[in-house]
XYZ file of C-alpha atoms in Angstrom:
688
model
C -62.216 -42.151 125.111
C -61.531 -41.614 129.077
C -59.690 -38.811 129.951
C -57.907 -38.324 132.255
C -60.101 -36.354 135.368
C -59.651 -34.495 138.895
C -62.367 -33.196 140.027
C -61.342 -31.087 143.253
C -64.907 -29.776 144.810
C -64.249 -28.271 148.613
C -66.579 -26.863 150.594
C -64.947 -24.536 153.039
C -67.533 -26.606 155.835
C -68.102 -29.696 155.046
C -70.269 -30.269 157.789
C -72.525 -27.139 158.653
C -70.777 -24.862 156.877
C -72.525 -20.942 155.722
C -72.706 -20.583 152.483
C -75.174 -17.647 151.608
C -76.915 -13.665 151.642
C -78.029 -11.349 150.127
C -78.050 -11.239 146.687
C -77.719 -7.472 143.690
C -79.634 -9.841 141.153
C -78.395 -10.284 137.298
C -81.592 -11.042 135.206
C -82.132 -14.526 135.923
C -84.278 -17.193 133.105
C -87.517 -17.070 135.615
C -87.193 -13.142 135.666
C -90.372 -11.964 134.006
C -92.106 -14.527 136.792
C -90.857 -14.078 139.456
C -91.939 -11.027 142.150
C -89.366 -8.195 142.689
C -89.810 -7.686 145.739
C -88.614 -11.390 146.732
C -85.431 -11.762 145.078
C -83.529 -10.296 147.839
C -84.430 -12.961 149.991
C -84.476 -16.222 148.009
C -80.426 -17.039 148.850
C -81.587 -16.817 152.783
C -84.695 -19.178 151.336
C -81.866 -21.861 150.024
C -80.027 -22.000 153.183
C -82.568 -21.901 154.818
C -84.727 -24.187 153.923
C -82.353 -27.110 152.302
C -81.694 -27.655 156.111
C -84.622 -27.131 157.182
C -86.815 -29.521 154.563
C -89.418 -31.381 155.365
C -90.371 -30.093 158.220
C -89.795 -25.817 156.978
C -88.312 -25.640 160.373
C -84.637 -26.480 162.217
C -84.713 -27.357 165.741
C -82.336 -25.874 167.693
C -81.777 -28.842 169.714
C -81.302 -30.115 166.502
C -78.394 -28.440 166.077
C -77.471 -28.160 169.879
C -76.202 -32.071 169.965
C -74.564 -32.275 166.802
C -72.367 -29.237 167.994
C -72.366 -31.588 171.531
C -71.096 -34.327 168.760
C -68.822 -32.542 166.574
C -66.969 -31.752 169.479
C -67.183 -35.798 170.903
C -65.600 -36.620 167.715
C -62.806 -34.417 167.067
C -62.241 -33.923 170.774
C -60.952 -37.823 170.985
C -59.361 -38.454 167.476
C -56.297 -37.053 166.008
C -56.123 -35.778 162.304
C -53.150 -37.012 160.942
C -51.878 -33.862 158.390
C -54.189 -31.991 159.345
C -51.979 -28.589 159.029
C -53.933 -25.509 156.789
C -52.888 -22.543 155.138
C -55.316 -19.548 154.665
C -54.826 -18.483 150.236
C -56.981 -15.782 150.402
C -59.089 -13.916 150.051
C -58.604 -11.224 152.918
C -59.061 -8.902 149.532
C -62.660 -9.997 148.328
C -63.751 -9.368 151.677
C -67.788 -10.254 153.718
C -70.675 -9.542 154.933
C -70.147 -7.425 158.277
C -73.301 -7.882 161.150
C -72.096 -5.420 163.862
C -69.460 -2.841 164.653
C -67.947 -1.516 167.758
C -65.069 1.077 168.089
C -62.782 1.907 171.613
C -64.120 4.755 173.686
C -60.608 5.729 174.624
C -58.571 3.973 171.411
C -58.977 4.690 167.763
C -56.379 1.993 167.107
C -58.384 -0.288 168.637
C -61.720 -2.249 167.380
C -63.821 -5.070 166.885
C -66.348 -5.972 163.898
C -69.005 -8.609 163.865
C -69.608 -11.368 161.506
C -72.456 -12.975 160.033
C -71.613 -16.635 160.513
C -67.373 -16.033 160.819
C -68.025 -14.494 165.574
C -65.126 -11.145 165.934
C -62.439 -9.396 165.207
C -60.504 -7.012 166.759
C -58.312 -5.214 166.101
C -54.957 -2.993 168.072
C -53.502 -0.923 164.915
C -56.592 0.148 163.182
C -56.666 -3.215 161.427
C -53.327 -4.104 159.941
C -53.672 -7.147 161.766
C -56.646 -8.499 162.153
C -56.879 -11.282 165.003
C -60.517 -13.801 165.958
C -61.266 -13.134 169.833
C -65.097 -15.426 169.102
C -63.718 -19.259 167.261
C -64.468 -21.186 171.084
C -67.866 -20.036 171.153
C -70.326 -22.147 169.306
C -72.548 -19.442 167.641
C -70.313 -17.600 164.610
C -73.709 -15.803 163.565
C -73.432 -12.177 165.727
C -76.357 -10.045 165.511
C -75.118 -6.662 167.951
C -71.643 -5.705 168.815
C -71.109 -3.160 172.798
C -68.680 -2.089 174.452
C -68.754 -0.577 177.982
C -68.510 3.465 177.166
C -66.676 3.876 181.053
C -64.573 0.576 180.456
C -62.599 -0.338 177.271
C -62.352 -3.369 177.882
C -65.737 -4.557 178.839
C -67.229 -6.034 175.797
C -71.088 -7.105 175.231
C -71.985 -9.616 172.166
C -74.949 -11.391 171.620
C -75.248 -13.824 169.403
C -77.830 -14.368 166.013
C -77.958 -12.107 163.453
C -81.241 -9.902 164.018
C -81.588 -8.881 159.975
C -84.490 -10.780 159.179
C -82.978 -12.736 156.627
C -84.284 -17.037 156.384
C -80.187 -17.725 156.465
C -80.946 -16.680 160.022
C -82.614 -18.705 161.227
C -81.087 -21.083 160.046
C -77.598 -19.466 162.435
C -79.457 -18.518 165.258
C -77.578 -17.486 168.840
C -77.593 -18.631 172.467
C -77.530 -15.139 174.052
C -75.078 -12.400 174.766
C -71.630 -12.741 176.106
C -69.825 -10.997 177.944
C -65.007 -10.375 178.004
C -63.407 -8.103 180.624
C -60.657 -8.366 178.837
C -60.842 -7.389 175.817
C -62.153 -10.504 173.692
C -59.525 -12.822 175.465
C -61.788 -14.484 177.171
C -65.703 -14.866 177.567
C -68.821 -15.336 179.608
C -72.314 -16.289 178.508
C -74.927 -14.185 180.179
C -77.873 -16.163 179.476
C -80.515 -14.991 177.287
C -80.946 -18.275 175.463
C -84.289 -18.137 173.946
C -83.649 -15.503 172.677
C -82.069 -16.359 168.969
C -81.581 -13.084 167.419
C -79.704 -10.136 169.152
C -80.872 -6.382 167.575
C -78.734 -4.185 169.525
C -77.208 -3.961 172.939
C -76.578 -0.945 174.783
C -74.862 0.064 178.217
C -75.314 2.882 180.619
C -72.998 5.573 180.146
C -72.386 6.183 183.373
C -72.242 2.366 184.578
C -71.422 -0.752 182.932
C -73.347 -3.163 184.863
C -76.916 -1.755 183.498
C -77.304 -3.083 180.146
C -80.592 -2.794 177.628
C -80.459 -5.538 175.365
C -82.737 -5.452 171.834
C -83.456 -8.821 171.553
C -86.213 -10.460 167.810
C -86.486 -13.826 169.710
C -87.021 -17.116 166.890
C -87.693 -16.065 163.370
C -89.919 -19.124 162.170
C -92.281 -19.482 164.959
C -93.076 -17.167 168.147
C -92.005 -17.210 171.384
C -91.977 -15.404 174.483
C -88.078 -14.586 174.741
C -88.329 -11.320 172.912
C -88.905 -7.803 173.186
C -86.084 -5.156 175.244
C -84.114 -7.144 178.875
C -82.104 -5.738 180.911
C -80.006 -6.091 183.837
C -78.333 -3.746 186.320
C -76.000 -6.581 186.919
C -73.979 -7.029 184.277
C -76.137 -10.141 182.752
C -76.074 -11.975 186.161
C -79.397 -12.002 186.050
C -82.347 -10.477 183.508
C -86.136 -8.525 183.461
C -88.345 -9.086 179.929
C -88.631 -4.682 180.884
C -90.565 -4.141 177.479
C -93.047 -7.098 175.800
C -95.458 -6.173 173.377
C -97.080 -9.518 171.789
C -95.107 -13.398 170.850
C -94.177 -12.214 167.723
C -92.966 -8.464 168.186
C -89.094 -8.437 167.846
C -87.234 -5.424 170.026
C -85.020 -5.041 166.313
C -83.682 -1.691 168.210
C -82.489 0.590 171.604
C -81.014 3.891 172.221
C -80.249 5.334 175.194
C -80.310 8.952 176.529
C -76.390 9.792 177.950
C -77.355 13.120 179.611
C -80.742 11.293 181.624
C -79.464 7.036 181.503
C -83.843 7.127 182.044
C -84.877 7.694 179.052
C -84.533 4.703 176.564
C -86.762 4.480 173.048
C -86.650 1.169 172.193
C -88.168 0.298 168.418
C -90.861 -2.903 168.075
C -90.542 -5.252 164.873
C -93.893 -6.856 164.297
C -92.276 -9.998 162.237
C -93.101 -13.692 161.352
C -92.302 -15.827 158.518
C -92.762 -19.696 157.402
C -90.543 -20.752 154.563
C -92.583 -20.098 152.422
C -94.101 -16.372 153.111
C -92.637 -13.503 154.774
C -95.420 -10.804 156.884
C -92.514 -8.829 157.579
C -94.946 -5.861 159.311
C -98.043 -5.141 161.756
C -99.716 -2.563 163.854
C -97.393 -3.933 166.938
C -94.448 -2.103 164.512
C -94.306 0.712 167.304
C -90.831 2.932 169.172
C -91.646 2.756 173.392
C -90.477 5.457 175.878
C -89.523 4.869 178.479
C -88.900 7.786 181.084
C -87.844 5.172 183.843
C -85.060 3.291 183.211
C -87.761 0.627 181.372
C -90.188 -0.471 184.588
C -92.711 1.552 181.992
C -93.068 1.503 178.296
C -95.281 4.561 176.450
C -95.889 3.379 172.148
C -95.484 6.358 169.889
C -97.041 7.039 166.988
C -99.290 9.067 165.256
C -100.627 10.858 168.948
C -97.039 12.266 168.661
C -96.179 12.585 164.883
C -95.017 9.463 163.793
C -96.292 7.189 161.427
C -99.941 5.386 162.332
C -100.297 1.832 163.605
C -100.442 0.052 160.327
C -100.406 -3.646 159.410
C -97.643 -2.986 156.653
C -95.100 -0.767 159.041
C -92.122 -2.791 158.841
C -88.845 -2.355 160.826
C -87.749 0.640 162.410
C -84.719 1.597 163.419
C -83.989 4.998 166.167
C -81.067 6.592 167.034
C -80.302 10.173 169.941
C -77.815 13.021 169.122
C -74.864 12.198 171.971
C -74.427 16.592 171.777
C -78.193 17.587 172.619
C -80.373 13.775 173.760
C -83.773 16.230 173.228
C -82.689 15.134 169.397
C -84.070 11.486 168.199
C -84.366 10.664 164.532
C -86.073 7.277 163.827
C -86.490 5.069 160.151
C -89.297 3.587 159.721
C -90.427 0.926 156.541
C -93.922 -0.027 154.796
C -94.634 -2.650 153.021
C -95.230 -6.253 155.932
C -92.844 -8.337 152.148
C -90.573 -5.545 151.203
C -89.964 -2.999 154.089
C -89.195 -0.186 151.813
C -88.299 3.114 152.890
C -91.498 5.188 154.580
C -89.454 7.670 155.279
C -86.833 10.075 158.622
C -88.340 11.102 161.610
C -86.986 13.875 164.016
C -87.657 15.044 167.400
C -86.611 17.889 169.314
C -87.885 17.830 172.743
C -87.101 14.185 174.138
C -89.246 12.470 171.644
C -93.183 13.807 172.716
C -93.453 15.590 168.519
C -92.088 14.224 165.627
C -91.794 15.551 161.854
C -91.485 13.839 158.677
C -87.864 14.376 157.808
C -86.933 13.232 154.096
C -89.122 10.316 152.131
C -89.015 11.022 148.095
C -85.223 12.732 148.437
C -84.112 9.194 149.990
C -87.040 6.519 149.165
C -85.241 4.023 147.182
C -81.965 3.559 149.905
C -83.605 0.079 151.130
C -84.131 -0.369 147.559
C -86.463 -3.490 148.056
C -85.566 -5.436 151.589
C -85.926 -2.785 154.091
C -86.120 -5.473 156.708
C -82.200 -6.216 155.949
C -80.697 -2.592 156.915
C -83.590 -0.491 159.030
C -80.351 1.740 161.201
C -79.937 5.453 161.329
C -76.369 7.403 162.769
C -75.822 10.944 163.634
C -72.624 12.406 164.546
C -71.557 12.572 167.539
C -70.605 16.560 168.392
C -73.209 17.667 165.220
C -76.732 16.646 165.083
C -78.065 17.321 161.451
C -75.527 15.084 160.089
C -77.228 12.479 159.835
C -76.382 8.855 157.844
C -79.252 5.796 156.841
C -78.463 3.250 155.856
C -79.737 0.296 153.622
C -79.064 -0.986 150.664
C -77.365 2.626 149.763
C -75.794 5.156 152.333
C -77.404 8.943 152.339
C -75.715 11.292 153.981
C -76.859 15.154 155.638
C -75.474 17.594 156.870
C -77.975 20.239 157.653
C -80.687 17.871 159.004
C -82.611 16.460 155.405
C -81.761 19.659 154.031
C -79.860 17.722 151.774
C -79.071 14.624 151.154
C -76.181 12.747 148.558
C -74.811 9.607 148.121
C -72.130 8.236 149.717
C -70.231 5.835 147.315
C -67.070 4.279 147.389
C -67.666 1.192 149.895
C -69.819 -2.191 148.552
C -73.525 -2.141 149.082
C -75.856 -3.337 151.143
C -75.034 -1.559 155.130
C -74.836 -2.833 158.234
C -73.435 -0.651 160.454
C -71.323 2.096 161.240
C -70.239 3.678 164.286
C -68.536 7.557 165.223
C -64.883 7.648 166.736
C -65.493 8.462 170.664
C -62.565 10.879 170.481
C -62.257 12.282 166.723
C -65.838 12.592 164.994
C -63.866 11.902 161.930
C -62.964 9.334 161.920
C -65.311 6.336 161.152
C -66.083 2.477 161.158
C -69.035 0.717 158.614
C -69.901 -2.797 157.595
C -71.173 -4.333 154.603
C -71.508 -6.736 153.052
C -68.279 -5.919 150.756
C -66.691 -6.490 154.169
C -65.414 -3.164 156.816
C -64.337 -0.096 155.442
C -62.837 3.269 157.782
C -63.273 6.948 156.807
C -60.595 8.721 158.619
C -61.683 12.582 156.444
C -65.642 12.253 157.872
C -66.992 9.996 155.278
C -65.980 11.973 152.687
C -63.308 8.331 151.291
C -63.431 5.090 152.468
C -60.797 2.389 153.281
C -61.494 -0.744 152.418
C -60.049 -4.105 154.852
C -58.123 -5.925 152.450
C -56.920 -8.025 154.920
C -60.000 -10.453 156.692
C -60.642 -13.451 155.369
C -64.264 -13.332 155.923
C -65.712 -14.286 152.326
C -68.120 -16.206 152.334
C -68.383 -19.412 149.319
C -70.355 -21.586 147.851
C -68.759 -23.726 145.899
C -64.979 -23.342 144.937
C -62.786 -25.492 142.150
C -58.510 -25.756 141.189
C -57.858 -25.576 137.572
C -56.523 -29.426 137.088
C -53.674 -28.119 134.628
C -52.444 -25.352 136.776
C -54.099 -25.975 140.274
C -52.157 -23.066 141.750
C -55.462 -21.307 139.418
C -58.658 -20.914 141.957
C -62.104 -20.084 141.178
C -64.874 -19.599 144.081
C -68.131 -18.125 143.720
C -69.274 -16.158 147.028
C -72.295 -14.377 148.435
C -72.868 -11.175 146.929
C -69.244 -10.035 146.106
C -69.025 -11.880 142.695
C -67.363 -15.466 141.702
C -64.118 -14.420 142.262
C -60.325 -16.510 141.422
C -56.630 -16.629 142.574
C -53.769 -17.751 139.700
C -51.019 -17.615 142.410
C -53.185 -19.571 145.331
C -51.812 -16.543 147.055
C -54.080 -14.693 150.049
C -54.330 -11.186 148.242
C -54.313 -11.125 145.004
C -58.127 -12.715 144.480
C -59.862 -11.118 141.397
C -63.566 -11.045 140.249
C -64.551 -12.676 137.385
C -68.055 -12.485 137.004
C -70.632 -10.260 138.561
C -73.378 -11.082 140.748
C -73.590 -13.915 143.553
C -71.039 -16.250 142.467
C -72.009 -20.455 141.877
C -70.587 -23.561 140.597
C -67.076 -23.190 138.254
C -65.891 -25.341 136.238
C -62.827 -25.519 134.571
C -62.072 -28.178 131.679
C -59.382 -30.961 133.237
C -58.136 -31.154 129.566
C -58.250 -27.641 128.276
C -58.167 -25.088 130.646
C -58.563 -21.708 128.783
C -62.030 -23.246 128.962
C -63.939 -22.088 131.896
C -67.735 -22.370 132.903
C -69.493 -19.736 135.989
C -72.686 -18.955 136.654
C -74.123 -16.598 138.535
C -77.492 -16.448 140.364
C -80.772 -18.790 139.295
C -78.201 -20.428 136.629
C -76.739 -17.982 135.056
C -74.533 -19.898 133.397
C -71.086 -17.845 131.232
C -68.567 -19.572 129.673
C -65.208 -18.485 128.534
C -62.339 -19.672 125.745
C -59.405 -17.926 127.016
C -59.370 -19.717 130.730
C -61.374 -16.382 131.985
C -60.436 -13.634 131.026
C -64.021 -12.475 128.584
C -67.027 -15.120 129.367
C -70.146 -15.093 126.666
C -73.566 -16.096 127.703
C -73.933 -19.787 127.918
C -77.554 -20.246 128.338
C -79.034 -20.815 124.954
C -81.613 -23.877 124.794
C -82.374 -23.637 128.781
C -85.970 -22.535 128.339
C -87.730 -19.398 130.288
C -90.011 -21.742 132.145
C -87.804 -24.454 133.912
C -87.521 -23.944 137.734
C -83.828 -23.048 138.065
C -82.592 -23.333 141.846
C -81.012 -20.471 142.720
C -77.665 -22.848 143.074
C -77.891 -24.394 139.905
C -75.759 -27.008 139.330
C -73.530 -27.631 135.898
C -71.216 -30.335 136.009
C -68.498 -31.333 133.396
C -68.618 -34.918 132.267
C -65.224 -36.880 133.543
C -65.630 -39.580 130.918
C -65.506 -36.307 128.423
C -64.638 -32.596 129.703
C -66.628 -31.625 126.322
C -69.608 -33.117 128.043
C -71.588 -30.985 130.199
C -74.481 -30.666 132.060
C -77.244 -28.515 134.038
C -79.747 -29.255 136.281
C -83.234 -27.404 136.312
C -86.290 -29.297 136.770
C -84.750 -31.096 133.914
C -81.220 -32.459 133.094
C -80.451 -30.561 130.194
C -76.664 -31.839 127.503
C -74.916 -29.571 125.511
C -71.440 -30.192 124.245
C -69.604 -27.701 125.807
C -71.960 -25.264 127.270
C -73.702 -24.086 122.945
C -76.715 -25.062 122.840
C -78.545 -27.230 125.620
C -80.860 -29.932 125.154
C -83.314 -31.872 127.621
C -82.977 -35.138 128.154
C -85.546 -35.771 131.048
C -88.826 -34.972 131.862
C -89.104 -33.027 135.298
C -87.328 -35.601 137.803
C -89.039 -33.802 140.330
C -92.007 -34.082 142.798
C -93.248 -30.333 140.260
C -93.764 -26.763 141.473
C -93.665 -26.013 144.862
C -97.499 -25.268 145.818
C -96.181 -21.997 147.089
C -95.772 -21.358 143.105
C -92.263 -20.652 143.384
C -89.918 -21.451 140.586
C -87.148 -22.285 142.464
C -88.237 -25.292 144.480
C -88.453 -28.463 142.757
C -85.474 -28.443 140.431
C -82.279 -30.662 141.041
C -79.332 -29.896 143.156
C -76.784 -32.703 142.111
C -75.904 -34.072 139.539
C -73.070 -37.602 138.920
C -71.665 -38.437 135.442
C -70.567 -41.272 135.021
C -66.286 -41.900 134.531
C -66.790 -44.635 132.298
C -69.423 -43.773 129.740
C -71.342 -40.641 128.372
C -75.015 -42.218 129.102
C -74.918 -42.984 132.741
C -75.793 -40.245 135.353
C -77.544 -39.880 138.583
C -79.313 -36.136 139.869
C -80.850 -35.908 143.294
C -83.431 -32.333 143.772
C -84.540 -29.919 146.236
C -87.354 -32.744 147.671
C -85.704 -35.463 148.220
C -85.713 -37.661 144.921
C -82.751 -39.532 143.328
C -82.844 -41.059 139.340
C -80.511 -42.257 137.585
C -80.408 -43.040 133.497
C -78.227 -45.775 131.817
C -79.132 -45.036 128.379
C -77.937 -40.888 128.070
C -81.740 -39.915 129.454
C -84.259 -42.525 126.837
C -85.286 -44.411 129.926
C -85.245 -42.786 133.840
C -85.909 -44.540 137.073
C -86.627 -42.926 140.640
C -83.786 -44.932 143.205
C -84.999 -42.524 146.112
C -86.811 -45.711 147.888
C -85.957 -46.045 151.435
C -84.143 -42.801 151.488
C -84.500 -39.981 153.559
C -87.363 -37.009 152.628
C -84.353 -34.619 152.589
C -82.558 -32.242 150.373
C -79.997 -33.872 148.230
C -76.529 -32.224 148.304
C -74.534 -34.202 146.084
C -73.984 -37.261 144.431
C -70.924 -39.076 144.096
C -69.992 -42.398 141.314
C -67.403 -44.657 141.438
C -64.679 -44.133 138.663
C -64.607 -48.056 138.833
C -68.081 -48.674 138.559
C -71.601 -46.849 137.353
C -73.556 -49.576 139.625
C -71.833 -47.538 143.168
C -72.895 -44.290 143.685
C -73.258 -42.037 146.953
C -76.107 -39.900 147.913
C -76.097 -36.840 150.805
C -78.116 -34.834 153.143
C -79.681 -32.167 153.960
C -81.857 -31.784 157.443
C -82.412 -31.521 160.582
C -83.507 -34.066 163.185
C -84.087 -33.578 167.161
C -85.700 -35.946 168.124
C -84.601 -38.653 166.497
C -81.480 -39.832 164.512
C -81.362 -39.197 160.929
C -78.566 -40.847 158.340
C -76.742 -38.382 156.495
C -74.719 -39.901 153.733
C -75.880 -43.424 151.757
C -74.360 -45.649 149.158
C -75.775 -47.737 146.483
C -73.670 -51.232 144.688
C -76.622 -51.477 142.758
C -76.957 -48.687 140.428
C -79.723 -46.391 142.880
C -81.963 -50.570 143.938
C -80.960 -50.479 147.584
C -79.560 -47.672 149.344
C -77.078 -48.595 152.657
C -76.449 -46.091 156.173
C -72.280 -45.050 155.872
C -72.644 -41.714 158.055
C -71.540 -44.369 161.188
C -70.198 -42.318 163.806
C -70.383 -38.448 162.158
C -73.235 -36.673 163.940
C -76.761 -36.266 162.078
C -76.243 -33.244 160.791
C -76.950 -31.450 156.801
C -74.270 -32.657 154.817
C -73.128 -29.810 152.242
C -70.868 -31.785 150.512
């Protein structure tokens, strides 16, 4: 019998939204065969590859054209009933990539986000204002305030942390503000794509150095260290090593601003391969303001050049600029921690401070972190940022883990006025410490959570659920902004609430690790019995309930499974993809979309990450590949008419720069023929 059903599946941005990032991995179904060191890269690959398939590359021009098209459409049309109200979450957090504290007022500081622009507070975090929303590049790599002018802000666009997602959200250079972020000026460096660091001469606000990382997918010459002596009106590339060697960090001597240290990082990647190390990864020093540079290495006591040398971070002590710290990583795939080094003589000689004591700081993805910070008045107090944070107060004699914050740390800054005040940023949001790091306070009023999917309880629509990047599966029971809580851990993805009995809630973490609740989400149990461990599953595995019979559930690996309330799963298809990817990856060649019928239990459409759409009208006994003349793109969503199984809709991801590629199609004959219904929508990925 047909049951009432309303499936509300909202994307925070339907067309070009960012839904991604790094995970603390729960046990995946295929854990026995996936290399541990690759685990933390899969959310980024998932994000990038669906937009890059099948060309394995996202053309920058395609994104720029899409932005222009989108602006034109919205500027010429008034959208009726378009008032929106924020319902949170504010208390969950999201990924912070860089932070900056005003040099004259500790109540004023800025945080840069992975894809949410820049937020500013003028009252120590009690309230926040987004100040970068008018800029079309919301991914932030670096924020810096001129030490001599607290109103002068520099922002580098394009996160440089080396995740595959960065390739999908690259920047277009550097921006400056002369009024604390009220208005912005574009300073160029459009082709640098990702900015690792910006430093400003402490005596001259117009003298700037930028560590530019360049393209993530592909080589280019617009990388290295750039210098401007006129506030960004003109730039010189003063340190270029190779077209695959990024500038990832740069530090300036506060007592002699002609002395700078730059960290260079050899990194190249393809959609299925990461080479994040090489012999050109090294520290360089200049004594003449960037006119000439010297590479520092084994002769000075630093690690010798090696194909495995990965990301490097540097920091100069403000109180004794002769003291410099550098953190190294090794292994071109994992960038595991390879030691903290210290120089007492302006970089002429270096010695190893520590390795074994904090060897686990980066886990197995050091390319995602890379920062070291020094106390402004005590050169022996050092923080090493990674998946965890370690702190020493005696120059490495002893180390302690810094607790009280989310993991995956990207930013930390001391106040210039009160060294006990610190601002930190990680994958869980922004934090402050007012007691020299003894305890940390999380800001629970920043709307920066990154969602993969959300769900509304049909019976109680004030109950909202969401799967988030690195911040669990969360829910609110009141549609409030600040009462969201975690119901299962890991990265969260699809949530399904039974529309006829909301005691049944199905939620999953990465790799299709499905869990079931029979008491409205208060408790969960494993719900993957019957799913073969040898199947390929997508990072964001599709799980849906039948709109005809909500007790019937569907689960997509590379095959389609069915179950009664997810108790025991049975496959009803063979492989519905092109098979395993040539790379050997078990996270590609998977189903990405499932659309069961509103009229019966036997009709189902499926879509895959390699462009296949199949349909069965007899419950899986026979399947028809109905991809036909559809684009060879990642299938993001399928929808079936509630009145006619022959009528269905398909949406696709992917960019195209040189020609128009539609992304929304309709069939009226069960997939035998498809019609482009994209109309005047921009040629950009459609998520849902």
